[in-house]
Coordinates of C-alpha atoms in Angstrom, one line a residue:
Chain A
M63 CA -1.9 -12.2 25.8
I64 CA -3.8 -9.8 23.5
P65 CA -4.8 -11.5 20.3
T66 CA -4.2 -9.4 17.2
G67 CA -7.4 -10.6 15.7
I68 CA -5.6 -11.1 12.4
F69 CA -6.1 -14.4 10.7
G70 CA -2.8 -16.3 10.4
L71 CA -0.8 -13.8 12.5
D72 CA -2.1 -15.0 15.8
E73 CA -1.2 -18.6 14.9
I74 CA 2.4 -17.6 14.0
L75 CA 2.7 -15.5 17.2
G76 CA 1.4 -18.3 19.4
G77 CA -1.9 -16.6 20.2
G78 CA -1.1 -12.8 20.1
I79 CA 1.0 -10.2 21.9
P80 CA 2.0 -11.0 25.5
D81 CA 0.9 -8.5 28.1
G82 CA 3.5 -5.8 28.8
S83 CA 5.2 -6.2 25.4
K84 CA 6.3 -3.5 23.0
A85 CA 5.0 -3.9 19.5
V86 CA 5.4 -1.8 16.4
F87 CA 3.6 -2.0 13.0
S88 CA 5.9 -0.1 10.6
M89 CA 3.9 1.0 7.6
E90 CA 5.3 2.0 4.3
P91 CA 3.5 5.2 3.1
G92 CA 0.4 4.3 1.1
V93 CA 0.0 0.8 2.4
N94 CA -3.4 0.1 3.8
G95 CA -2.3 -1.2 7.1
Q96 CA -4.3 0.9 9.6
L97 CA -6.5 -2.1 10.5
F98 CA -3.6 -3.9 12.2
T99 CA -3.4 -1.6 15.2
I100 CA -7.2 -1.1 15.3
S101 CA -7.7 -4.9 15.3
V102 CA -5.4 -5.2 18.3
L103 CA -7.3 -2.4 20.0
A104 CA -10.6 -4.1 19.4
C105 CA -9.3 -7.4 20.8
A106 CA -8.0 -5.7 24.0
L107 CA -11.3 -3.9 24.4
A108 CA -13.1 -7.2 24.0
R109 CA -10.9 -8.7 26.8
G110 CA -12.2 -5.9 29.0
Q111 CA -8.9 -4.1 29.2
S112 CA -8.8 -0.3 29.6
C113 CA -7.1 1.3 26.6
L114 CA -5.4 4.6 25.8
V115 CA -5.2 5.7 22.2
I116 CA -2.7 8.5 21.5
T117 CA -3.7 9.9 18.1
P118 CA -2.1 13.3 17.7
N119 CA -3.1 13.8 14.1
T120 CA -6.9 13.4 14.4
S121 CA -9.8 14.0 16.7
Q122 CA -11.3 11.3 18.9
E123 CA -14.5 11.5 16.9
A124 CA -12.8 11.1 13.5
F125 CA -10.7 8.2 14.9
L126 CA -13.7 6.3 16.1
H127 CA -15.5 7.0 12.8
D128 CA -12.5 5.8 10.7
A129 CA -12.1 2.7 12.9
A130 CA -15.7 1.8 12.4
R131 CA -15.4 2.3 8.7
L132 CA -12.3 0.1 8.5
R133 CA -13.8 -2.7 10.6
T134 CA -17.2 -2.3 9.0
R135 CA -18.6 -2.1 12.5
K136 CA -18.1 0.1 15.6
L137 CA -15.5 -0.5 18.2
E138 CA -17.3 -2.0 21.2
Y139 CA -16.3 -0.8 24.7
A140 CA -17.8 -0.1 28.0
Q141 CA -18.1 3.4 29.6
G142 CA -14.7 4.5 30.9
Q143 CA -12.8 1.8 29.1
L144 CA -11.4 3.8 26.2
H145 CA -9.4 7.0 26.6
F146 CA -7.8 9.3 24.1
I147 CA -5.0 11.9 23.8
D148 CA -6.0 13.3 20.4
A149 CA -5.1 16.2 18.1
D150 CA -7.0 18.8 20.2
E151 CA -5.1 17.7 23.3
R152 CA -1.8 17.8 21.4
N153 CA -2.6 21.4 20.4
Q154 CA -3.5 22.3 24.0
I155 CA -0.2 20.8 25.3
R156 CA 1.8 22.7 22.6
R157 CA 0.0 26.0 23.3
S158 CA 0.4 25.8 27.1
N159 CA 4.1 24.8 27.1
T160 CA 6.7 27.1 25.6
T161 CA 9.7 24.9 25.5
S162 CA 10.3 21.4 24.1
G163 CA 11.3 20.2 27.6
K164 CA 8.1 21.4 29.1
T165 CA 6.0 20.0 26.3
E166 CA 7.7 16.6 26.8
Q167 CA 7.1 16.7 30.5
A168 CA 3.4 17.6 29.9
W169 CA 3.0 14.6 27.6
K170 CA 4.7 12.3 30.1
D171 CA 2.5 13.6 33.0
R172 CA -0.7 13.3 30.9
I173 CA 0.0 9.7 29.8
A174 CA 1.1 8.6 33.3
S175 CA -1.9 10.1 34.9
I176 CA -4.3 8.3 32.5
C177 CA -2.4 5.0 32.9
D178 CA -2.5 5.3 36.7
K179 CA -6.1 6.5 37.0
Y180 CA -7.7 4.0 34.6
R181 CA -5.3 1.0 35.0
I182 CA -4.5 1.1 31.3
G183 CA -3.7 -2.3 29.8
L184 CA -3.0 -1.3 26.3
I185 CA -1.6 1.9 24.8
V186 CA -2.0 2.4 21.1
V187 CA 0.2 5.2 19.8
Y188 CA 0.3 6.8 16.3
L189 CA 3.9 7.8 16.4
D190 CA 4.1 9.9 13.3
L191 CA 3.6 13.4 14.9
I192 CA 5.2 12.4 18.2
S193 CA 8.4 11.6 16.3
E194 CA 8.1 14.9 14.5
D195 CA 7.6 16.8 17.7
F196 CA 10.4 15.2 19.7
G197 CA 12.4 13.0 17.3
I198 CA 12.0 9.3 17.3
E199 CA 14.5 8.5 20.0
K200 CA 13.1 11.0 22.4
G201 CA 9.5 10.2 21.5
L202 CA 10.0 6.5 22.3
K203 CA 11.9 7.3 25.5
M204 CA 9.1 9.6 26.5
L205 CA 6.5 6.8 26.0
D206 CA 8.7 4.3 27.8
S207 CA 9.0 6.4 30.9
A208 CA 5.4 7.5 30.9
C209 CA 4.3 3.9 30.7
A210 CA 6.9 2.6 33.3
S211 CA 4.6 2.3 36.3
G212 CA 1.8 0.0 35.2
S213 CA 3.7 -1.8 32.4
P214 CA 0.9 -1.7 29.9
T215 CA 1.3 -3.3 26.4
L216 CA 2.5 -0.7 24.0
V217 CA 1.4 -1.0 20.3
I218 CA 2.8 1.6 17.9
E219 CA 1.8 2.4 14.4
Y220 CA 4.7 4.0 12.6
L221 CA 4.6 5.7 9.2
N222 CA 8.0 4.6 7.9
L223 CA 9.5 7.4 5.8
M224 CA 13.0 6.4 6.7
G225 CA 13.3 3.3 4.5
P226 CA 13.7 -0.4 4.9
D227 CA 16.4 -0.2 7.6
M228 CA 14.1 1.5 10.1
P229 CA 12.2 -1.6 11.2
E230 CA 15.5 -3.3 12.0
R231 CA 16.4 -0.3 14.2
F232 CA 13.2 -0.9 16.2
I233 CA 14.7 -4.3 17.1
S234 CA 18.4 -3.4 17.6
E235 CA 18.2 0.1 19.1
H236 CA 14.7 0.3 20.6
H237 CA 14.3 -3.4 21.8
F238 CA 10.8 -3.9 20.6
D239 CA 9.4 -7.4 21.3
L240 CA 7.3 -7.5 18.1
V241 CA 8.2 -5.7 14.9
I242 CA 6.0 -6.1 11.8
S243 CA 6.7 -4.3 8.6
I244 CA 3.7 -3.7 6.3
R245 CA 4.7 -3.0 2.8
S246 CA 3.6 -3.1 -0.8
S247 CA 5.1 -4.3 -4.0
F248 CA 4.3 -4.1 -7.7
S249 CA 5.4 -7.7 -8.2
P250 CA 4.3 -10.4 -8.5
L251 CA 1.0 -8.5 -8.6
P252 CA 0.3 -4.8 -9.0
H253 CA -0.7 -3.1 -5.7
F254 CA 0.2 -6.2 -3.7
N255 CA 0.4 -5.8 0.1
Y256 CA 2.2 -8.0 2.6
F257 CA 3.3 -8.0 6.2
T258 CA 6.6 -9.3 7.4
I259 CA 7.2 -10.5 11.0
L260 CA 10.7 -9.3 11.5
Q261 CA 10.8 -9.9 15.3
S262 CA 8.7 -11.8 17.8
A263 CA 10.7 -12.1 21.0
W264 CA 8.4 -14.8 22.5
A265 CA 7.6 -16.9 19.4
K266 CA 10.9 -17.5 17.7
N267 CA 10.2 -17.7 14.0
E268 CA 12.2 -17.0 10.9
P269 CA 11.1 -13.7 9.3
R270 CA 7.9 -14.4 7.3
S271 CA 6.1 -12.3 4.7
V272 CA 2.4 -12.9 4.5
P273 CA 0.5 -11.4 1.5
F274 CA -2.9 -10.0 2.6
I275 CA -6.1 -8.3 1.5
I276 CA -8.7 -6.5 3.5
S277 CA -12.0 -8.1 3.2
E278 CA -15.2 -7.2 5.1
G279 CA -13.2 -5.3 7.7
K280 CA -10.6 -8.0 8.3
I281 CA -7.1 -8.6 7.3
V282 CA -7.0 -11.9 5.3
P283 CA -3.8 -13.7 4.3
Y284 CA -4.3 -14.1 0.6
I285 CA -2.5 -16.1 -2.0
P286 CA -4.2 -15.0 -5.2
R287 CA -2.5 -17.4 -7.6
I288 CA -0.8 -20.8 -7.1
V289 CA -0.3 -22.4 -10.5
I290 CA -0.4 -26.2 -10.7
T291 CA 1.5 -27.3 -13.8
G292 CA 3.3 -30.2 -15.3
P293 CA 3.4 -32.6 -18.2
A294 CA 0.2 -34.1 -19.6
K295 CA -1.5 -36.9 -17.6
S296 CA 0.5 -36.3 -14.5
G297 CA -2.6 -35.7 -12.3
K298 CA -2.8 -31.9 -12.2
S299 CA -6.6 -31.8 -12.5
T300 CA -6.9 -34.4 -9.8
F301 CA -4.5 -32.4 -7.6
V302 CA -6.6 -29.2 -8.0
A303 CA -9.9 -31.1 -7.3
S304 CA -8.5 -32.7 -4.2
A305 CA -7.1 -29.4 -2.9
S306 CA -10.2 -27.2 -3.6
D307 CA -13.2 -26.4 -1.6
E308 CA -14.8 -25.4 -4.9
G309 CA -13.6 -25.5 -8.4
L310 CA -14.0 -26.0 -12.1
S311 CA -12.3 -28.1 -14.7
V312 CA -12.8 -28.1 -18.5
D313 CA -11.9 -31.4 -19.9
R314 CA -12.3 -33.2 -23.3
M315 CA -11.7 -36.8 -24.2
S316 CA -8.3 -37.3 -25.8
A317 CA -7.5 -39.7 -28.6
D318 CA -6.6 -42.4 -26.1
G319 CA -10.0 -42.2 -24.4
T320 CA -8.8 -40.4 -21.3
A321 CA -9.9 -36.9 -20.1
T322 CA -7.5 -34.1 -20.8
T323 CA -7.7 -30.4 -19.6
V324 CA -8.3 -28.1 -22.5
V325 CA -8.7 -24.7 -20.8
M326 CA -7.5 -24.7 -17.2
D327 CA -8.6 -26.0 -13.8
L328 CA -9.6 -23.4 -11.3
G329 CA -9.9 -24.1 -7.6
R330 CA -10.4 -22.0 -4.4
L331 CA -9.7 -23.1 -0.9
S332 CA -9.4 -21.7 2.6
W333 CA -6.5 -23.2 4.4
K334 CA -5.3 -22.2 7.8
D335 CA -7.0 -18.7 7.4
F336 CA -5.4 -18.3 3.9
D337 CA -7.6 -17.6 1.0
I338 CA -6.0 -19.4 -1.9
T339 CA -6.8 -19.7 -5.6
L340 CA -5.4 -22.5 -7.7
Y341 CA -4.9 -22.4 -11.5
G342 CA -4.2 -25.7 -13.1
T343 CA -2.6 -25.5 -16.6
P344 CA -3.4 -27.9 -19.4
G345 CA -0.6 -30.4 -19.9
E346 CA -0.7 -30.8 -23.7
T347 CA 2.1 -29.0 -25.5
R348 CA -0.3 -27.2 -27.8
F349 CA -1.5 -25.2 -24.8
D350 CA 2.1 -24.1 -23.9
P351 CA 1.5 -20.4 -24.9
L352 CA -1.0 -20.2 -22.0
I353 CA 1.6 -21.0 -19.4
P354 CA 3.8 -17.9 -19.3
P355 CA 0.9 -15.5 -18.8
M356 CA -0.4 -17.7 -16.0
L357 CA 3.1 -17.8 -14.3
R358 CA 3.5 -14.0 -14.7
H359 CA 1.5 -13.2 -11.5
A360 CA 1.9 -16.5 -9.8
M361 CA 3.0 -16.5 -6.1
G362 CA 3.9 -20.2 -6.1
V363 CA 3.9 -23.2 -8.4
V364 CA 3.3 -26.9 -7.8
L365 CA 4.9 -28.9 -10.6
V366 CA 3.1 -32.2 -10.8
L367 CA 4.9 -35.1 -12.5
D368 CA 4.4 -38.8 -12.8
P369 CA 7.5 -40.7 -11.7
D370 CA 6.3 -43.7 -13.6
R371 CA 6.8 -41.8 -16.9
P372 CA 10.5 -41.0 -17.1
E373 CA 9.9 -39.9 -20.8
N374 CA 8.1 -36.8 -19.5
L375 CA 11.1 -35.6 -17.5
P376 CA 12.6 -33.4 -20.3
R377 CA 9.3 -31.5 -20.6
A378 CA 9.1 -31.1 -16.8
R379 CA 12.7 -29.9 -16.9
D380 CA 11.8 -27.2 -19.4
M381 CA 8.9 -26.1 -17.2
I382 CA 10.9 -25.9 -14.0
R383 CA 13.6 -23.9 -15.8
Q384 CA 11.0 -21.4 -16.8
I385 CA 9.6 -21.2 -13.2
I386 CA 13.0 -20.8 -11.6
S387 CA 14.0 -18.1 -14.1
L388 CA 10.9 -16.2 -12.9
K389 CA 12.1 -16.6 -9.3
I390 CA 8.7 -18.2 -8.2
P391 CA 8.7 -20.5 -5.2
V392 CA 8.1 -24.0 -6.4
V393 CA 7.6 -27.5 -5.0
I394 CA 7.4 -30.8 -6.8
A395 CA 4.5 -33.3 -6.4
A396 CA 5.5 -36.7 -7.7
N397 CA 2.1 -38.3 -8.2
H398 CA 3.1 -41.8 -7.5
R399 CA 1.2 -44.9 -8.5
N400 CA 3.5 -47.4 -6.7
K401 CA 4.6 -49.0 -10.0
A402 CA 7.9 -50.8 -10.2
G403 CA 10.6 -48.8 -12.0
A404 CA 9.3 -45.4 -10.9
L405 CA 11.8 -42.6 -10.6
S406 CA 13.4 -42.0 -7.2
D407 CA 13.9 -38.6 -5.5
D408 CA 17.5 -38.5 -6.7
E409 CA 16.6 -39.5 -10.2
I410 CA 13.9 -36.8 -10.4
R411 CA 16.4 -34.2 -9.1
A412 CA 19.0 -35.2 -11.6
G413 CA 16.4 -35.3 -14.4
L414 CA 15.1 -31.8 -13.5
G415 CA 18.4 -30.3 -12.6
I416 CA 17.3 -29.1 -9.2
N417 CA 19.0 -29.2 -5.8
R418 CA 17.7 -30.1 -2.4
D419 CA 16.2 -26.6 -1.9
V420 CA 13.2 -27.6 -3.9
P421 CA 11.1 -30.1 -2.0
I422 CA 9.8 -33.2 -3.7
F423 CA 6.7 -34.9 -2.3
F424 CA 5.7 -38.4 -3.3
I425 CA 1.9 -38.3 -3.2
S426 CA -1.3 -39.6 -4.5
A427 CA -3.1 -36.7 -6.0
T428 CA -6.4 -38.3 -5.0
D429 CA -5.4 -38.1 -1.3
K430 CA -6.5 -34.8 0.2
G431 CA -4.0 -35.2 3.1
H432 CA -1.1 -35.6 0.7
V433 CA -2.2 -32.7 -1.4
A434 CA -2.6 -30.5 1.7
K435 CA 0.9 -31.3 2.7
V436 CA 2.3 -30.2 -0.6
L437 CA 0.4 -26.9 -0.3
E438 CA 1.5 -26.4 3.3
S439 CA 5.1 -26.7 2.2
L440 CA 4.5 -24.3 -0.7
I441 CA 2.8 -21.7 1.5
D442 CA 5.7 -22.0 4.0
F443 CA 8.0 -21.4 1.0
I444 CA 5.9 -18.4 -0.2
T445 CA 5.8 -16.7 3.3
R446 CA 9.6 -17.0 3.6
F447 CA 10.1 -15.4 0.2
T448 CA 11.5 -11.9 -0.1
Y449 CA 9.3 -9.7 -2.3
Chain B
M289 CA 5.4 5.6 -23.2
Y290 CA 2.3 7.7 -22.7
T291 CA 2.6 11.5 -23.1
Y292 CA 0.3 13.8 -21.3
K293 CA -0.9 16.8 -23.4
S294 CA -0.6 20.1 -21.6
G295 CA -3.1 21.9 -23.8
I296 CA -0.5 24.5 -24.4
A297 CA 0.6 24.5 -28.0
K298 CA 4.1 25.8 -27.2
I299 CA 4.8 22.8 -25.1
D300 CA 2.8 20.1 -26.9
D301 CA 4.0 21.0 -30.4
I302 CA 7.6 20.7 -29.4
S303 CA 7.8 17.9 -26.8
G304 CA 4.4 16.2 -27.2
G305 CA 3.5 17.2 -23.7
F306 CA 4.7 15.8 -20.3
D307 CA 6.3 12.4 -20.4
A308 CA 4.7 9.7 -18.2
G309 CA 6.4 9.8 -14.8
S310 CA 7.0 13.6 -14.8
N311 CA 6.7 15.5 -11.6
I312 CA 6.3 19.3 -12.2
L313 CA 6.6 21.9 -9.5
I314 CA 4.5 25.0 -10.0
L315 CA 6.4 27.8 -8.3
A316 CA 4.0 30.7 -7.9
P317 CA 3.7 33.9 -5.8
P318 CA 0.6 34.4 -3.7
M319 CA -2.7 35.4 -5.4
S320 CA -1.4 34.4 -8.8
F321 CA -4.3 31.9 -9.3
A322 CA -1.7 29.1 -9.6
D323 CA -4.4 26.6 -8.7
Q324 CA -6.3 27.4 -11.9
L325 CA -3.2 26.7 -14.0
A326 CA -2.5 23.5 -12.0
Y327 CA -6.1 22.3 -12.4
A328 CA -6.0 23.1 -16.1
L329 CA -2.9 20.9 -16.4
T330 CA -4.5 18.2 -14.2
R331 CA -7.8 18.1 -16.1
P332 CA -8.2 14.6 -17.6
L333 CA -8.4 14.3 -21.3
E334 CA -10.4 11.4 -22.8
G335 CA -9.4 8.1 -21.3
E336 CA -7.4 9.7 -18.5
Y337 CA -8.1 10.1 -14.8
S338 CA -7.2 12.8 -12.3
I339 CA -6.6 12.9 -8.6
V340 CA -6.3 16.1 -6.6
L341 CA -5.0 16.2 -3.1
S342 CA -6.7 19.3 -1.7
T343 CA -5.1 21.0 1.3
N344 CA -6.7 24.3 0.6
E345 CA -10.3 23.8 -0.4
R346 CA -13.1 21.4 0.1
A347 CA -13.6 18.4 -2.3
S348 CA -16.9 19.9 -3.5
E349 CA -15.1 23.1 -4.6
V350 CA -12.5 21.2 -6.5
V351 CA -15.0 19.1 -8.3
D352 CA -17.1 22.2 -9.1
Y353 CA -14.1 23.8 -10.7
F354 CA -13.5 20.8 -12.9
K355 CA -17.2 20.5 -13.7
L356 CA -17.3 24.2 -14.8
S357 CA -14.5 23.4 -17.3
G358 CA -16.6 20.6 -18.8
T359 CA -14.8 17.7 -17.3
D360 CA -16.7 14.4 -16.6
K361 CA -16.7 14.2 -12.8
R362 CA -16.5 10.4 -13.0
F363 CA -12.8 10.7 -13.9
I364 CA -11.9 13.0 -11.1
G365 CA -11.0 11.9 -7.6
V366 CA -10.3 14.3 -4.7
I367 CA -8.5 13.6 -1.4
D368 CA -9.8 16.3 0.9
A369 CA -7.6 17.3 3.9
I370 CA -9.9 20.1 5.0
T371 CA -13.5 18.9 5.5
K372 CA -13.0 16.2 8.1
T373 CA -11.7 18.7 10.7
S374 CA -15.2 20.2 10.9
T375 CA -17.1 17.1 9.9
P376 CA -15.4 14.1 11.6
S377 CA -18.0 11.6 10.5
I378 CA -17.9 12.4 6.8
A379 CA -17.8 9.2 4.8
D380 CA -15.5 8.3 1.9
T381 CA -16.9 7.6 -1.5
Q382 CA -15.2 6.0 -4.4
R383 CA -14.0 9.3 -5.8
L384 CA -14.1 11.6 -2.7
M385 CA -11.9 10.6 0.2
F386 CA -11.3 12.5 3.4
V387 CA -8.3 12.6 5.7
S388 CA -8.3 14.2 9.1
S389 CA -6.0 17.1 8.4
P390 CA -3.0 18.1 6.3
T391 CA -0.8 16.6 9.1
D392 CA -2.2 13.1 8.3
L393 CA 0.4 11.8 6.0
T394 CA -0.5 8.2 6.7
G395 CA -4.1 8.9 5.6
I396 CA -3.0 10.8 2.6
G397 CA -0.7 8.0 1.4
I398 CA -3.4 5.4 1.9
K399 CA -6.2 7.3 0.2
F400 CA -3.9 8.0 -2.7
S401 CA -3.0 4.3 -3.1
N402 CA -6.7 3.3 -2.7
M403 CA -7.7 5.7 -5.5
V404 CA -4.9 4.5 -7.8
E405 CA -5.8 0.9 -7.1
S406 CA -9.5 1.5 -7.8
I407 CA -8.6 3.2 -11.1
F408 CA -6.4 0.2 -12.1
E409 CA -9.2 -2.2 -11.1
G410 CA -11.8 -0.3 -13.1
D411 CA -14.0 0.5 -10.1
F412 CA -13.5 4.2 -10.2
S413 CA -15.7 5.6 -12.9
E414 CA -19.1 3.9 -12.5
G415 CA -18.4 1.4 -15.2
E416 CA -16.9 3.9 -17.6
Q417 CA -13.5 2.8 -18.6
G418 CA -10.6 4.9 -19.7
L419 CA -7.3 3.8 -21.2
F420 CA -5.3 0.9 -19.8
P421 CA -2.8 1.1 -18.1
P422 CA -4.7 4.2 -16.9
P423 CA -3.0 7.5 -17.4
I424 CA -3.3 9.4 -14.1
R425 CA -2.8 13.2 -13.6
F426 CA -2.2 14.1 -10.0
C427 CA -2.1 17.5 -8.3
I428 CA -1.3 18.7 -4.8
N429 CA -3.0 22.1 -4.6
S430 CA -0.5 23.3 -2.2
I431 CA 2.7 21.9 -0.8
S432 CA 2.9 25.2 1.1
T433 CA 0.0 24.1 3.3
L434 CA 1.7 20.7 4.0
L435 CA 4.8 22.6 4.9
M436 CA 2.9 24.6 7.5
Y437 CA 2.0 21.5 9.3
R438 CA 5.0 19.2 8.8
R439 CA 8.8 19.6 9.0
L440 CA 10.6 19.9 5.7
E441 CA 12.6 16.7 6.2
V442 CA 9.5 14.7 6.9
L443 CA 7.6 16.1 4.0
Y444 CA 10.5 15.6 1.7
Q445 CA 10.6 11.9 2.6
F446 CA 6.9 11.7 2.1
L447 CA 6.9 13.4 -1.3
H448 CA 9.9 11.3 -2.3
V449 CA 7.8 8.2 -1.8
L450 CA 4.7 9.7 -3.4
T451 CA 6.5 11.0 -6.5
A452 CA 8.2 7.7 -6.9
K453 CA 4.9 5.9 -6.8
L454 CA 3.4 8.2 -9.3
K455 CA 6.4 7.6 -11.6
K456 CA 6.0 3.8 -11.2
T457 CA 2.3 4.1 -12.2
E458 CA 3.4 6.3 -15.2
G459 CA 1.3 9.2 -14.0
V460 CA 2.1 12.9 -14.1
G461 CA 2.1 15.2 -11.0
F462 CA 1.7 18.9 -10.5
Y463 CA 2.6 20.4 -7.2
I464 CA 2.0 24.0 -6.3
I465 CA 4.3 25.8 -3.9
N466 CA 4.3 29.4 -2.9
S467 CA 7.5 30.9 -4.2
E468 CA 7.7 33.7 -1.6
S469 CA 7.0 31.9 1.6
F470 CA 10.0 29.6 1.8
D471 CA 13.7 29.9 1.9
D472 CA 16.1 28.8 -0.8
K473 CA 16.9 25.6 1.1
T474 CA 13.3 24.5 1.2
L475 CA 12.7 25.3 -2.4
S476 CA 15.8 23.6 -3.5
L477 CA 15.0 20.4 -1.6
I478 CA 11.5 20.2 -3.0
K479 CA 12.9 20.9 -6.5
Q480 CA 15.1 17.8 -6.2
L481 CA 12.0 15.7 -6.3
M482 CA 10.8 17.2 -9.6
T483 CA 11.5 16.6 -13.2
G484 CA 10.4 20.1 -14.3
I485 CA 9.3 23.5 -13.1
I486 CA 6.7 25.9 -14.2
E487 CA 7.4 29.3 -12.7
I488 CA 4.7 31.9 -12.5
K489 CA 5.0 35.7 -12.1
M490 CA 2.6 38.5 -12.2
D491 CA 3.1 41.9 -13.8
Q492 CA 0.5 44.6 -14.0
N493 CA -2.3 42.1 -13.5
N494 CA -1.0 39.9 -16.3
N495 CA 0.2 36.3 -15.6
Y496 CA 3.3 34.9 -17.1
M497 CA 4.8 31.5 -16.9
R498 CA 8.0 29.9 -18.0
V499 CA 8.9 26.2 -18.2
Q500 CA 12.1 24.5 -17.2
G501 CA 13.2 20.9 -17.6
I502 CA 10.9 19.9 -20.4
R503 CA 12.9 18.8 -23.4
G504 CA 13.1 21.2 -26.3
V505 CA 10.7 23.8 -24.7
S506 CA 12.1 27.3 -24.4
S507 CA 12.3 28.8 -20.9
D508 CA 11.1 32.2 -22.1
W509 CA 8.3 33.9 -20.2
M510 CA 4.9 33.4 -21.8
K511 CA 1.9 35.6 -21.0
Y512 CA -1.2 33.4 -20.4
T513 CA -4.7 33.2 -19.1
V514 CA -6.8 30.3 -18.0
T515 CA -10.5 30.2 -19.0
K516 CA -12.8 27.3 -18.2
G517 CA -9.8 25.0 -17.7
Q518 CA -8.1 25.9 -20.9
V519 CA -4.7 27.7 -20.9
S520 CA -4.3 30.3 -23.6
I521 CA -0.9 31.8 -24.5
L522 CA -1.3 35.5 -25.2
P523 CA 0.9 37.5 -27.6

């Protein structure tokens, strides 16, 4: 199995891409996703596999330079381990073959001869110009037949100009084992990138969309804003403190002598390769104008409420209505103190007007394990969300 | 909504300029210096930013042109599709980015997004800030060159995505195409992506332009010159 080297993705895929599989990274134009294929290539080289890179739109030198820039370090490989068919070779093949049939055969022969001679374990193909030269059907068939003898793993980067249906065609018509669509969106954040695993033949998962950023030459799953909100004194600051690796809370003493948040709580944590920032809202009603701007770019919300305080349910209900109207994934954390007369799951659902799609967790906000479980559920929810 | 001044009184006085989200095709015969007109329209006014995708000349030449017209180079970005062919190891900077060749639509798309993102994040101009949301003028200094390397259908799809992105960011785009090198089908397909057309013709060493698709502006031919990035309409 070739690891992808991408945080979070290998875990979802059960370790990486099985040898001999066909994988495609389908990139929407403009999305910075070139590191996906380069990361797989770097992992295969690190395993000692011989690799062939078919890059018809650039020279070998430019490819290696760009790969080093994207990774912030050079690709490491032994002499004779990395081979290319690049723009110069494409031009030579085109010049020396007068018909499309002959050109196609020349490509097949060239790929097959490199695969046989060097026992290629991974072929990385930049499909853009191949699909232009031959059409996508023919181009893929050509690659299939050229790779037939040694069964190397085939990883394709595809510039998807055909629209959102094209990745599905890689599954249904071209029988790819792994199909990942890399896209961007303007909501919930401007210039927000995410990848969606549409198909993984060996690790059966529901399609998942994982937001990411590129940091220090790596693709990092990234959830830039989870908002922790809820009525006053429900335990939001405690929740943020328990969840965070590092954080900040600005509290003042309230009239009843307890601490209350007057600005917001801020926490950052790394969880299962995700880089996550938490924003805790103040609970007092006078801070309500702060909440809509914080929700505006939120990717998920934890609504913390105290089931021992049924009088707070109407306020929590107003909050959840606002969250649901913005179509933000939400989970409920009922910060339970085991008091008699606390609201039950059904009573909370009835009070908030929510169905069973929204999970409710009875937790202690001081318990890091409980808090982690709530976040795990929310991240699961976020990655299943359609942007 | 933001309006981009053209610097041409006959346009700005009537329509205010180009509406945000406009994509304008500059249809010009060879050797008509259409790039000078396109650069004059792309030149950023105070608070604006410009990005040029150069398929014809090196980034340094494009920047020099803007500098000569008195533009602050900190507000100009160039995506250069020429230099990397001869200098594969040339490194990107914040405002000068390089793609391997005009065939590299993946690279062009990514560099364009990177520049727009860096403008939005305020990292583009060495601490100098323009307006927000940032008004961005964009220019491709020749679609004709891209068409030499890529099939029309592919380029159409690509430009469709690019023009839509520019519209979403409320920018304005100027795209030069050689009016004599392509058949009607090609020109008509590219025109479908545009909101307006500036047509150029030459007659006895004089340049004329006419504007179509900009509300209220007459489509009569206007004699013009471009001097130091400024378009002047002649009687």
